[in-house]
Each structure stands twice: as structure tokens, then as C-alpha cells.
Amino acid sequence: MFESLSARLQGITERLRGKARITEADLDVALREIRLALLEADVNFRVVKDFVAHVRERAVGTDLLSGLNPGQQIVKIVHDELVAVLGGERHELRLDARPSVVMMVGLQGSGKTTTAAKLAVRLRKTGKKPLLVAADVYRPAAVDQLVQLGDQIGVEVHTRSVGTPALEVARSGLDVAKQRGLDVMILDTAGRLHVDDAMMDELVRISGSVMPSETLLVVDAMTGQESVKVAEAFHAKLPISGLVLTKMDGDARGGAALSIRAATGLPVSFLGTGERTDGLEPFHPDRLAQRILGMGDILTFVERVQENVDQAEAEATAKRMMENRFTLEDFRDQLNQIKKMGPIGQLVGMIPGAGQMAGAAQEAVDSGQMKRIEAIIDSMTPDERRRPEIIKASRRRRIALGSGTSTAEVNRLLKQFVEMQKMMKMLSGGKLPRLGGGLGALLGR
Amino acid sequence: MTMARPRREPTGMGLRARPSGFGTRLRSILGGGAPATDATWDEVEEALIGADVGAEATLELVDAARDRFRDDGGRTGDDVRRALATEIRDRLVRVGSGGFVLGDPPSVILFVGVNGTGKTTTIAKLAHRLVSEGRSVALAAADTFRAAAVEQLRIWGEQVGVPVIAQRPGADPGAVAFDAVAAAESRNLDAVLVDTAGRLQNKQQLMDELAKIRRVIERRMPGQPRHVLLVLDATTGQNGILQAEAFSREVGVTGIVLTKLDGSAKGGVALAASDRLGVPIVFAGVGEEIDALAPFDPDAFVEWLFAG
């Protein structure tokens, strides 16, 4: 499950070897895989149907580009089409009025309150003076939550006493923003179901009263097939101007964005990542397209690495690698750092072209192979870790015994370590080995 | 206190059928008396996918339903519907969906899930249900991370009339869980419901933290937590399967609570997740009100699924 589209299309590449053109019959097989990949990414099935039909039109009779295999070429067509649907003009918030109102709406639990605080941080960075208004009068402690977030980020939060209707909170918030000469009022509203008429009417009344210049629909990236219905219902009642796709630091593919964009034409304005108040990013269509296709997201990978790796330590290790002083101790530290970054299969999956290795890597962890490697290194003396060449037969037996492994396994690790050192030598000499070769060899594949 | 939302009338298991859902779509595909063809089954597949059952689980489900249809000598659209409904119901029953037995006191119930699925609200609703059955209950605020999560649980505790075990925000959630088990013992409680911070299942450090909370409870009182309930939002798509797999791996999920079934989503991913993991669906969140948590009933669920 959740294989990358590139991996799914491997077979196509085999079938089409030596052909110059993609035929209808070849396409049928490919399009089936594309359909499945999109459905697994939670793209709405009606949107998938239209989308696949469109890709077929574009792909039939396309000449194969040199340098791309047919599978890759189909992936490229799909990717380009996705970007075309997702992209278009960038949605910049229009906040000319003073004060402007940005209204946050959405289902329960989509992340409106957190996003409101993140947006305040972001707008303040651009020199705006924001006011947060806590108009979720239903969920217990929702107001407290916004007040606490406001404290954290140093942004004023307008609240009213318990029992004040949401409309009144919003109106008085606007008065406060005017009096204080603030630039933007960010209005947090209660989560509600799109099928709850009474609650939807409340939003319509609030919107009619404070006349927001931006109404952002906050959508959970994990949303399934209902995303279109939800967005259409909110859009029918309110002047929605853009989407915020939240929880993008999860491993959902985020097909909801494509579905909503295709069905309503609404642009994606921001992506929410993480629970820290600085986790709101402008939207990049190509990055999301790659993610929907499971093609790997090298940028996310790099970010994840940066988040988890101690920069100074990493530089020191890199230096040792270059000078060929990389030891088994460094290697063990690296394994530990990788573990901190999350499930390794997912991590490797972010590397373009390494999709197939993701499963193997995860299996290595699950089957305890990683643990065995660690145990072997842990059973060595510090001197052995620094100078593995001193490990002869009797030391090998002791290490195998101490780590609960076999001498064959100890031998294999030592051999692979020597290979790794050789590869690093090549790297520092400017010769780049095949991507992923190191890890693949390490995992015994 | 917070304001009450405008109330809507519940029906059935508390679920109301909505037009233009899965059932409506099936009716238009299947007609009734007309013979079923391959094309009919293709459209059934599409309807299931549209209900978030997922491509892989749908193919499996439809294959099984087709076998059943053939074995029963089925011909018409009505027969297709019957075969499919029976297959779905059987799969739910097979994993024990519906049966939530609290067990001998005390029961420590650990609530887990990703952010925003409704863990805290579900805890309040379950506490209300248990209290109305005459049980003694306490809540434990082991979500010490999210802003105001502790206050949210405190407010619910007041409304339901049960004590809330809490430390200051930012405290070690394991320590709160430890206090909770100690309280269960010293106060002779029937149940302690432990709230945890929402966490995305791909954040290994947070998952490790959750596993630690579980271990703390286990060490303090062997055999606990008796229940580990995964709170799954019915609006969730295929990521729900990854959620179920990851939380099961880390803390051993014993049951699924399917929330937000009062929206238009059918929660099909819960079918797939429950089937794949062999974990029952035990409760359904069917509304905003404190009493809007129904014991999951496979028959009522299937009836609702095919109705609207």
C-alpha cells in the first residue's frame, strides 16, 4: 500500500522498452495505476475520473522524450497536469482595508485556532499589526486556547465574557481593531459541520456583519472523499477566498487540496506544518503534486534532517568522512540520528528515486536488523570502534557472543563498513556513486 | 460553561441518513429488479471508494460480496445490495465491533489519536454515559501539551460531575497517567479515562512518548490500561489506515471510536482499518451533545450506510 507512483509504473517501463511512442493499450495499464495512486492520496473519485481522462488525452501519441523511460514520462505528464490544476496564480492575501478582516472557518478539529495564531505571527513579520478575536464560543476552553497562544506569540487577543454570542464577539473585535489602529483582525470561529444549517447561518451573519476581505477555509490534509462536499457547502454560503491545508507534517498525501481546487477553483493559500506557531508556509504546487504522487519530497526530507541533526556535530562527522577518519562510533551516532527523524521507510521514501528502497529499509528496521547492527557496535571496545582493522578472529567471536549475533554477521558489518569507507573516499575525491548504493549495500540488498 | 449549540434531532443509533450519500448512490446504480452486470459491480466499487473505504479494501470487499452473491444465486440489484450489506456487517461482527465491556473495576482507558479527531470530547461523552450507568469515573489530563487542553477537560469534568486529575501544563504526561492509576486504586473508581495529546503517527518521538505513558500505567498496575481506544475522525481518508497501524504498533489499540458521523462522511476508512487490524469499532460519535456517543451497532451502522 501507498507505493509511489513511480514504483507502480515500473512495469510499464518494462513493457515499453524500445518503443518510441505511448499507445492506448500501454496507457490503459498506466492509467489504472495512476487512478489507484490518486485514490490512495484521497483525491475525490469524480475528480480522479476527470483528471485521468485529461491525462489520457495529453499522453496518447506523445513522443517519448530521450532521457526519460516511458514510466517516468507518464509520471511527468501526470505531475505537470497536477501542478497545472493546483497552481495558477498565487493567492496573496488582500489586506488593503484598515483594519482588514481574515475569517477562519472549517470543520471541527481542522486546526483553525492554531492556524489563526500562526497567521498572526506571519502577518506581523510582514509589518502588520494583528488582533486575534476568539469567536469560538462553543468548544470548552477554545477561548483560553487562543488567549494562551496569543500570550506565547505576543499578539493581543480580543475576548468577551462567557455567554456573549459569536456575532457580538466578532463585531466588538472589529471596533477594538479600529480604535487601536490595528491592521488585521484574525477571526477564529467555532468548528462546525457543513450540514449543520443553524451553525452555518451563524457564520453567514458574522460574515455579513464584519465583511471579511479574506475568508479562509481550514482543511485537514487527512480529509478523505468528503472534502469536495465540505468545501462546496462552505463556499456556497460564504465568500471563501482560499484554503489552508493543515497537518502537512503528517504523512497524508493531501489529495483533498487537489479535489477542492478542481471542484471549486479555490486556491490553496497556505500549508500548516507542526504545532509550533511558526509552522505556516506559503503553498508550492509542485511540492504538493509530488507528494500526492508519492514521488518523494526531497525538500521535506532536507527540512526533516535539518530539524533533527545537530549542525555542528554533522559538520564534524562530514569532516571526518572527508578525511577518511570515519569510525564505527560515527556510524552508530548516525544510525541514532536517523532513528530520531521518524520511521525510516517514510524517510527514505522522501528521496526521489529511492521509493523502492523505502520498504526494504523499513523491513530492515522492523526485522531488527538495525538493532543487531547497533548491538554489534555496542559490543566493541572503544578502540575497536575507532580501529576496526584490529578486530581479528578472537575479537570477532567475543563481539558476536556479546551482541547475541554470529561471527558471520560481525564479518558482514565489518566488510560493509570497509565498503562505506571506500565510497566516502570516492565521494571526497569527487566521484559520485550511484544514489542509495550505500544504504542499499548496508541493508544487504 | 460554554454556550449550547442549536440542537438537532437525532434518529436511530443517533445517526441521521443524508441524501446524496453512499446509499442514495447505490440505489441509483442498482435500481432494484434489474439484473446485475460487471458494470454494476464497477459502480459499486466506485461508491465504496467514495465512502472512503479505500481502493485496496474495496476490491477485497467487492470480491467477497461477489462470491456471496454468486453462492446465493443472486441476480438483481437488490441481491447485490444484500450481499454487500451482509459482507460489511459480517466483517464488522467478525472483529467484535459493538461490544464494549468496561470490565471489573478499575478500568484504565487510554485515548489516543491524531490531532483534532475529538479525543477530549469523546472522553467527556463516555464519562457522561458511564456516570449515568452509576459508575464512578475520573478523567486524567495527560494532554499537557496543547494550549488549554487541561482547561478543556476541567470544564467537561465540571459539566459531567467527575473529578479531573491534572498537573500543570507542560508536566510529564506519564506522571499524570501515574497519578490517574493511583487515584483509581485509592478512590476505588470503576474507570479512569486518560486523555492524551493528539499526535501525528509519523512523529516517532511523540509516539515513543505515548508508548511510555502506556508503560507507566502498565507498571503501576499490571493488566492496565484495559482499553486503548483510537479516536478516528470519520472525515479522514486513507491516512486513517496508517493511523490505525501506527497506534496499534506503539500502544496496542483495543478498539476504535469513530467520531463525527453526524457530518456527511461515512467513515469507510474505519471499516478498512478495523478489518485490517482485527480491532472492533466500539463507539460512534454522532453529535455535539454530551449524550451523542452511541455504542457501535453493526446492524444500525450498515442500515444507515445504505439508507442515505
Short mmCIF file of C-alpha atoms in Angstrom, two decimals, chain A residues 23-252:
data_model
loop_
_atom_site.label_atom_id
_atom_site.label_comp_id
_atom_site.label_asym_id
_atom_site.label_seq_id
_atom_site.Cartn_x
_atom_site.Cartn_y
_atom_site.Cartn_z
CA THR A 23 -0.02 3.66 -27.26
CA GLU A 24 -3.59 3.49 -25.92
CA ALA A 25 -3.11 -0.06 -24.68
CA ASP A 26 0.04 0.89 -22.76
CA LEU A 27 -1.81 3.81 -21.32
CA ASP A 28 -4.70 1.73 -20.01
CA VAL A 29 -2.35 -0.12 -17.73
CA ALA A 30 -0.60 3.06 -16.63
CA LEU A 31 -3.83 4.96 -16.05
CA ARG A 32 -5.14 2.21 -13.80
CA GLU A 33 -2.11 2.67 -11.58
CA ILE A 34 -2.46 6.44 -11.69
CA ARG A 35 -6.09 6.12 -10.68
CA LEU A 36 -5.19 3.94 -7.71
CA ALA A 37 -2.38 6.27 -6.63
CA LEU A 38 -4.72 9.26 -6.70
CA LEU A 39 -7.45 7.42 -4.80
CA GLU A 40 -4.95 6.35 -2.16
CA ALA A 41 -4.00 10.00 -1.88
CA ASP A 42 -7.67 10.77 -1.11
CA VAL A 43 -8.37 12.62 -4.32
CA ASN A 44 -12.13 12.60 -4.80
CA PHE A 45 -13.15 9.79 -7.17
CA ARG A 46 -15.06 12.08 -9.50
CA VAL A 47 -12.08 14.39 -9.73
CA VAL A 48 -9.88 11.34 -10.38
CA LYS A 49 -12.11 10.32 -13.27
CA ASP A 50 -11.90 13.69 -14.99
CA PHE A 51 -8.24 14.02 -14.25
CA VAL A 52 -7.35 10.61 -15.66
CA ALA A 53 -9.38 11.30 -18.80
CA HIS A 54 -7.45 14.50 -19.24
CA VAL A 55 -4.09 12.79 -18.78
CA ARG A 56 -5.10 10.21 -21.38
CA GLU A 57 -5.78 12.94 -23.92
CA ARG A 58 -2.42 14.50 -23.30
CA ALA A 59 -0.46 11.28 -23.23
CA VAL A 60 -1.80 9.44 -26.28
CA GLY A 61 0.70 9.61 -29.09
CA THR A 62 3.18 11.64 -27.10
CA ASP A 63 6.68 11.05 -28.36
CA LEU A 64 8.94 9.58 -25.77
CA LEU A 65 11.47 12.07 -24.56
CA SER A 66 15.03 10.95 -24.53
CA GLY A 67 16.41 10.55 -21.06
CA LEU A 68 13.06 9.53 -19.61
CA ASN A 69 11.75 5.99 -19.62
CA PRO A 70 8.05 5.63 -20.53
CA GLY A 71 7.01 5.16 -16.93
CA GLN A 72 8.85 8.32 -15.95
CA GLN A 73 7.36 10.16 -18.87
CA ILE A 74 3.83 9.27 -17.84
CA VAL A 75 4.63 10.32 -14.29
CA LYS A 76 5.91 13.61 -15.69
CA ILE A 77 2.71 14.20 -17.62
CA VAL A 78 0.64 13.45 -14.51
CA HIS A 79 2.86 15.65 -12.39
CA ASP A 80 2.64 18.56 -14.83
CA GLU A 81 -1.13 18.22 -15.01
CA LEU A 82 -1.37 18.18 -11.23
CA VAL A 83 0.71 21.32 -10.99
CA ALA A 84 -1.48 22.93 -13.62
CA VAL A 85 -4.64 22.14 -11.66
CA LEU A 86 -3.16 23.05 -8.27
CA GLY A 87 -1.28 26.10 -9.37
CA GLY A 88 -2.48 29.01 -11.40
CA GLU A 89 -1.89 32.43 -9.95
CA ARG A 90 -0.56 32.62 -6.41
CA HIS A 91 -3.11 33.65 -3.84
CA GLU A 92 -1.76 36.60 -1.88
CA LEU A 93 -3.98 37.84 0.93
CA ARG A 94 -5.56 41.18 0.09
CA LEU A 95 -5.39 43.20 3.25
CA ASP A 96 -5.70 46.77 1.98
CA ALA A 97 -8.56 47.86 4.23
CA ARG A 98 -7.56 49.07 7.66
CA PRO A 99 -8.49 47.07 9.56
CA SER A 100 -8.89 44.09 7.24
CA VAL A 101 -10.71 41.04 8.49
CA VAL A 102 -9.48 37.49 7.91
CA MET A 103 -12.10 34.96 8.93
CA MET A 104 -11.13 31.35 9.66
CA VAL A 105 -13.79 28.71 9.07
CA GLY A 106 -13.90 24.93 8.83
CA LEU A 107 -14.91 21.60 10.32
CA GLN A 108 -14.18 20.70 13.95
CA GLY A 109 -10.60 19.73 14.59
CA SER A 110 -9.25 21.01 11.29
CA GLY A 111 -6.86 23.36 13.10
CA LYS A 112 -8.47 26.82 12.90
CA THR A 113 -7.28 28.13 16.26
CA THR A 114 -3.68 27.04 15.75
CA THR A 115 -3.73 28.41 12.21
CA ALA A 116 -5.14 31.74 13.40
CA ALA A 117 -2.16 32.15 15.74
CA LYS A 118 0.28 31.09 13.02
CA LEU A 119 -1.23 33.59 10.61
CA ALA A 120 -0.85 36.35 13.20
CA VAL A 121 2.85 35.52 13.50
CA ARG A 122 3.24 35.53 9.75
CA LEU A 123 1.42 38.81 9.20
CA ARG A 124 3.38 40.51 11.95
CA LYS A 125 6.58 39.52 10.15
CA THR A 126 5.37 41.49 7.14
CA GLY A 127 4.94 44.55 9.36
CA LYS A 128 1.21 44.26 10.03
CA LYS A 129 -0.31 44.73 13.45
CA PRO A 130 -2.75 41.86 14.02
CA LEU A 131 -5.56 41.31 16.51
CA LEU A 132 -6.84 37.83 17.28
CA VAL A 133 -10.55 37.53 18.01
CA ALA A 134 -11.85 34.48 19.87
CA ALA A 135 -15.33 33.86 18.48
CA ASP A 136 -15.43 30.11 19.16
CA VAL A 137 -17.94 30.38 21.97
CA TYR A 138 -18.94 26.72 21.88
CA ARG A 139 -15.94 24.45 22.40
CA PRO A 140 -14.90 24.41 26.05
CA ALA A 141 -11.65 26.32 26.59
CA ALA A 142 -11.35 27.33 22.93
CA VAL A 143 -11.09 30.95 24.06
CA ASP A 144 -8.43 30.02 26.66
CA GLN A 145 -6.52 28.23 23.94
CA LEU A 146 -6.38 31.32 21.74
CA VAL A 147 -5.54 33.54 24.72
CA GLN A 148 -2.63 31.26 25.63
CA LEU A 149 -1.40 31.19 22.05
CA GLY A 150 -1.70 34.99 21.94
CA ASP A 151 0.44 35.19 25.10
CA GLN A 152 3.05 32.94 23.57
CA ILE A 153 3.39 34.99 20.41
CA GLY A 154 2.76 38.38 21.96
CA VAL A 155 -0.37 39.24 20.00
CA GLU A 156 -3.42 40.78 21.62
CA VAL A 157 -6.50 38.55 21.81
CA HIS A 158 -9.97 40.04 21.98
CA THR A 159 -12.40 38.05 24.11
CA ARG A 160 -15.79 38.67 25.65
CA SER A 161 -17.39 37.19 28.71
CA VAL A 162 -18.89 33.71 28.52
CA GLY A 163 -22.37 33.76 27.04
CA THR A 164 -21.68 36.51 24.52
CA PRO A 165 -22.91 35.41 21.08
CA ALA A 166 -20.21 34.86 18.46
CA LEU A 167 -21.60 37.64 16.27
CA GLU A 168 -21.24 40.12 19.13
CA VAL A 169 -17.67 38.98 19.84
CA ALA A 170 -16.77 39.50 16.18
CA ARG A 171 -18.41 42.93 15.97
CA SER A 172 -16.81 44.22 19.14
CA GLY A 173 -13.49 42.80 17.96
CA LEU A 174 -13.72 44.93 14.84
CA ASP A 175 -14.43 48.01 16.99
CA VAL A 176 -11.33 47.27 19.06
CA ALA A 177 -9.19 46.83 15.94
CA LYS A 178 -10.43 50.20 14.64
CA GLN A 179 -9.89 52.02 17.93
CA ARG A 180 -6.37 50.68 18.29
CA GLY A 181 -5.48 51.35 14.69
CA LEU A 182 -4.58 47.70 14.10
CA ASP A 183 -4.15 46.42 10.56
CA VAL A 184 -5.70 42.97 10.56
CA MET A 185 -8.28 41.24 12.65
CA ILE A 186 -7.99 37.45 12.53
CA LEU A 187 -11.33 35.96 13.47
CA ASP A 188 -11.33 32.43 14.92
CA THR A 189 -14.72 30.75 14.67
CA ALA A 190 -16.07 27.51 16.09
CA GLY A 191 -15.65 24.37 14.04
CA ARG A 192 -18.92 23.20 12.55
CA LEU A 193 -20.35 20.64 10.21
CA HIS A 194 -21.20 21.87 6.75
CA VAL A 195 -24.56 20.10 7.07
CA ASP A 196 -25.49 21.97 10.25
CA ASP A 197 -27.76 24.69 8.86
CA ALA A 198 -28.19 26.64 12.08
CA MET A 199 -24.46 26.82 12.66
CA MET A 200 -23.74 27.69 9.02
CA ASP A 201 -26.26 30.53 9.26
CA GLU A 202 -24.36 31.90 12.23
CA LEU A 203 -21.26 32.19 10.03
CA VAL A 204 -23.27 33.90 7.30
CA ARG A 205 -24.49 36.51 9.78
CA ILE A 206 -20.99 37.09 11.17
CA SER A 207 -19.54 37.36 7.68
CA GLY A 208 -22.27 39.82 6.64
CA SER A 209 -21.53 41.94 9.68
CA VAL A 210 -17.72 42.17 9.69
CA MET A 211 -17.30 41.88 5.89
CA PRO A 212 -14.03 39.92 5.79
CA SER A 213 -11.63 40.67 2.95
CA GLU A 214 -10.37 37.10 3.24
CA THR A 215 -12.31 34.04 4.35
CA LEU A 216 -10.01 31.06 4.69
CA LEU A 217 -11.36 27.53 4.76
CA VAL A 218 -9.14 25.42 7.01
CA VAL A 219 -8.94 21.83 5.77
CA ASP A 220 -7.19 18.89 7.40
CA ALA A 221 -4.72 17.30 4.93
CA MET A 222 -6.00 13.91 6.05
CA THR A 223 -9.53 14.59 4.80
CA GLY A 224 -10.99 11.89 2.59
CA GLN A 225 -13.56 11.81 -0.17
CA GLU A 226 -15.93 14.28 1.53
CA SER A 227 -13.55 17.21 1.07
CA VAL A 228 -15.37 18.38 -2.04
CA LYS A 229 -18.79 18.36 -0.39
CA VAL A 230 -17.43 20.20 2.63
CA ALA A 231 -15.73 22.88 0.56
CA GLU A 232 -18.71 23.30 -1.74
CA ALA A 233 -21.05 23.72 1.22
CA PHE A 234 -18.86 26.37 2.89
CA HIS A 235 -18.24 28.08 -0.44
CA ALA A 236 -21.96 28.19 -1.24
CA LYS A 237 -22.71 30.13 1.94
CA LEU A 238 -19.57 32.20 2.42
CA PRO A 239 -17.19 34.14 0.19
CA ILE A 240 -14.33 31.67 0.70
CA SER A 241 -11.16 33.15 -0.80
CA GLY A 242 -8.59 30.45 -0.13
CA LEU A 243 -7.69 27.19 1.58
CA VAL A 244 -5.29 26.41 4.37
CA LEU A 245 -4.24 22.76 4.30
CA THR A 246 -3.21 21.77 7.82
CA LYS A 247 -1.25 18.91 9.42
CA MET A 248 1.02 18.72 6.40
CA ASP A 249 3.78 17.46 8.69
CA GLY A 250 1.86 14.20 8.82
CA ASP A 251 2.14 11.52 6.18
CA ALA A 252 -1.20 12.11 4.46
#
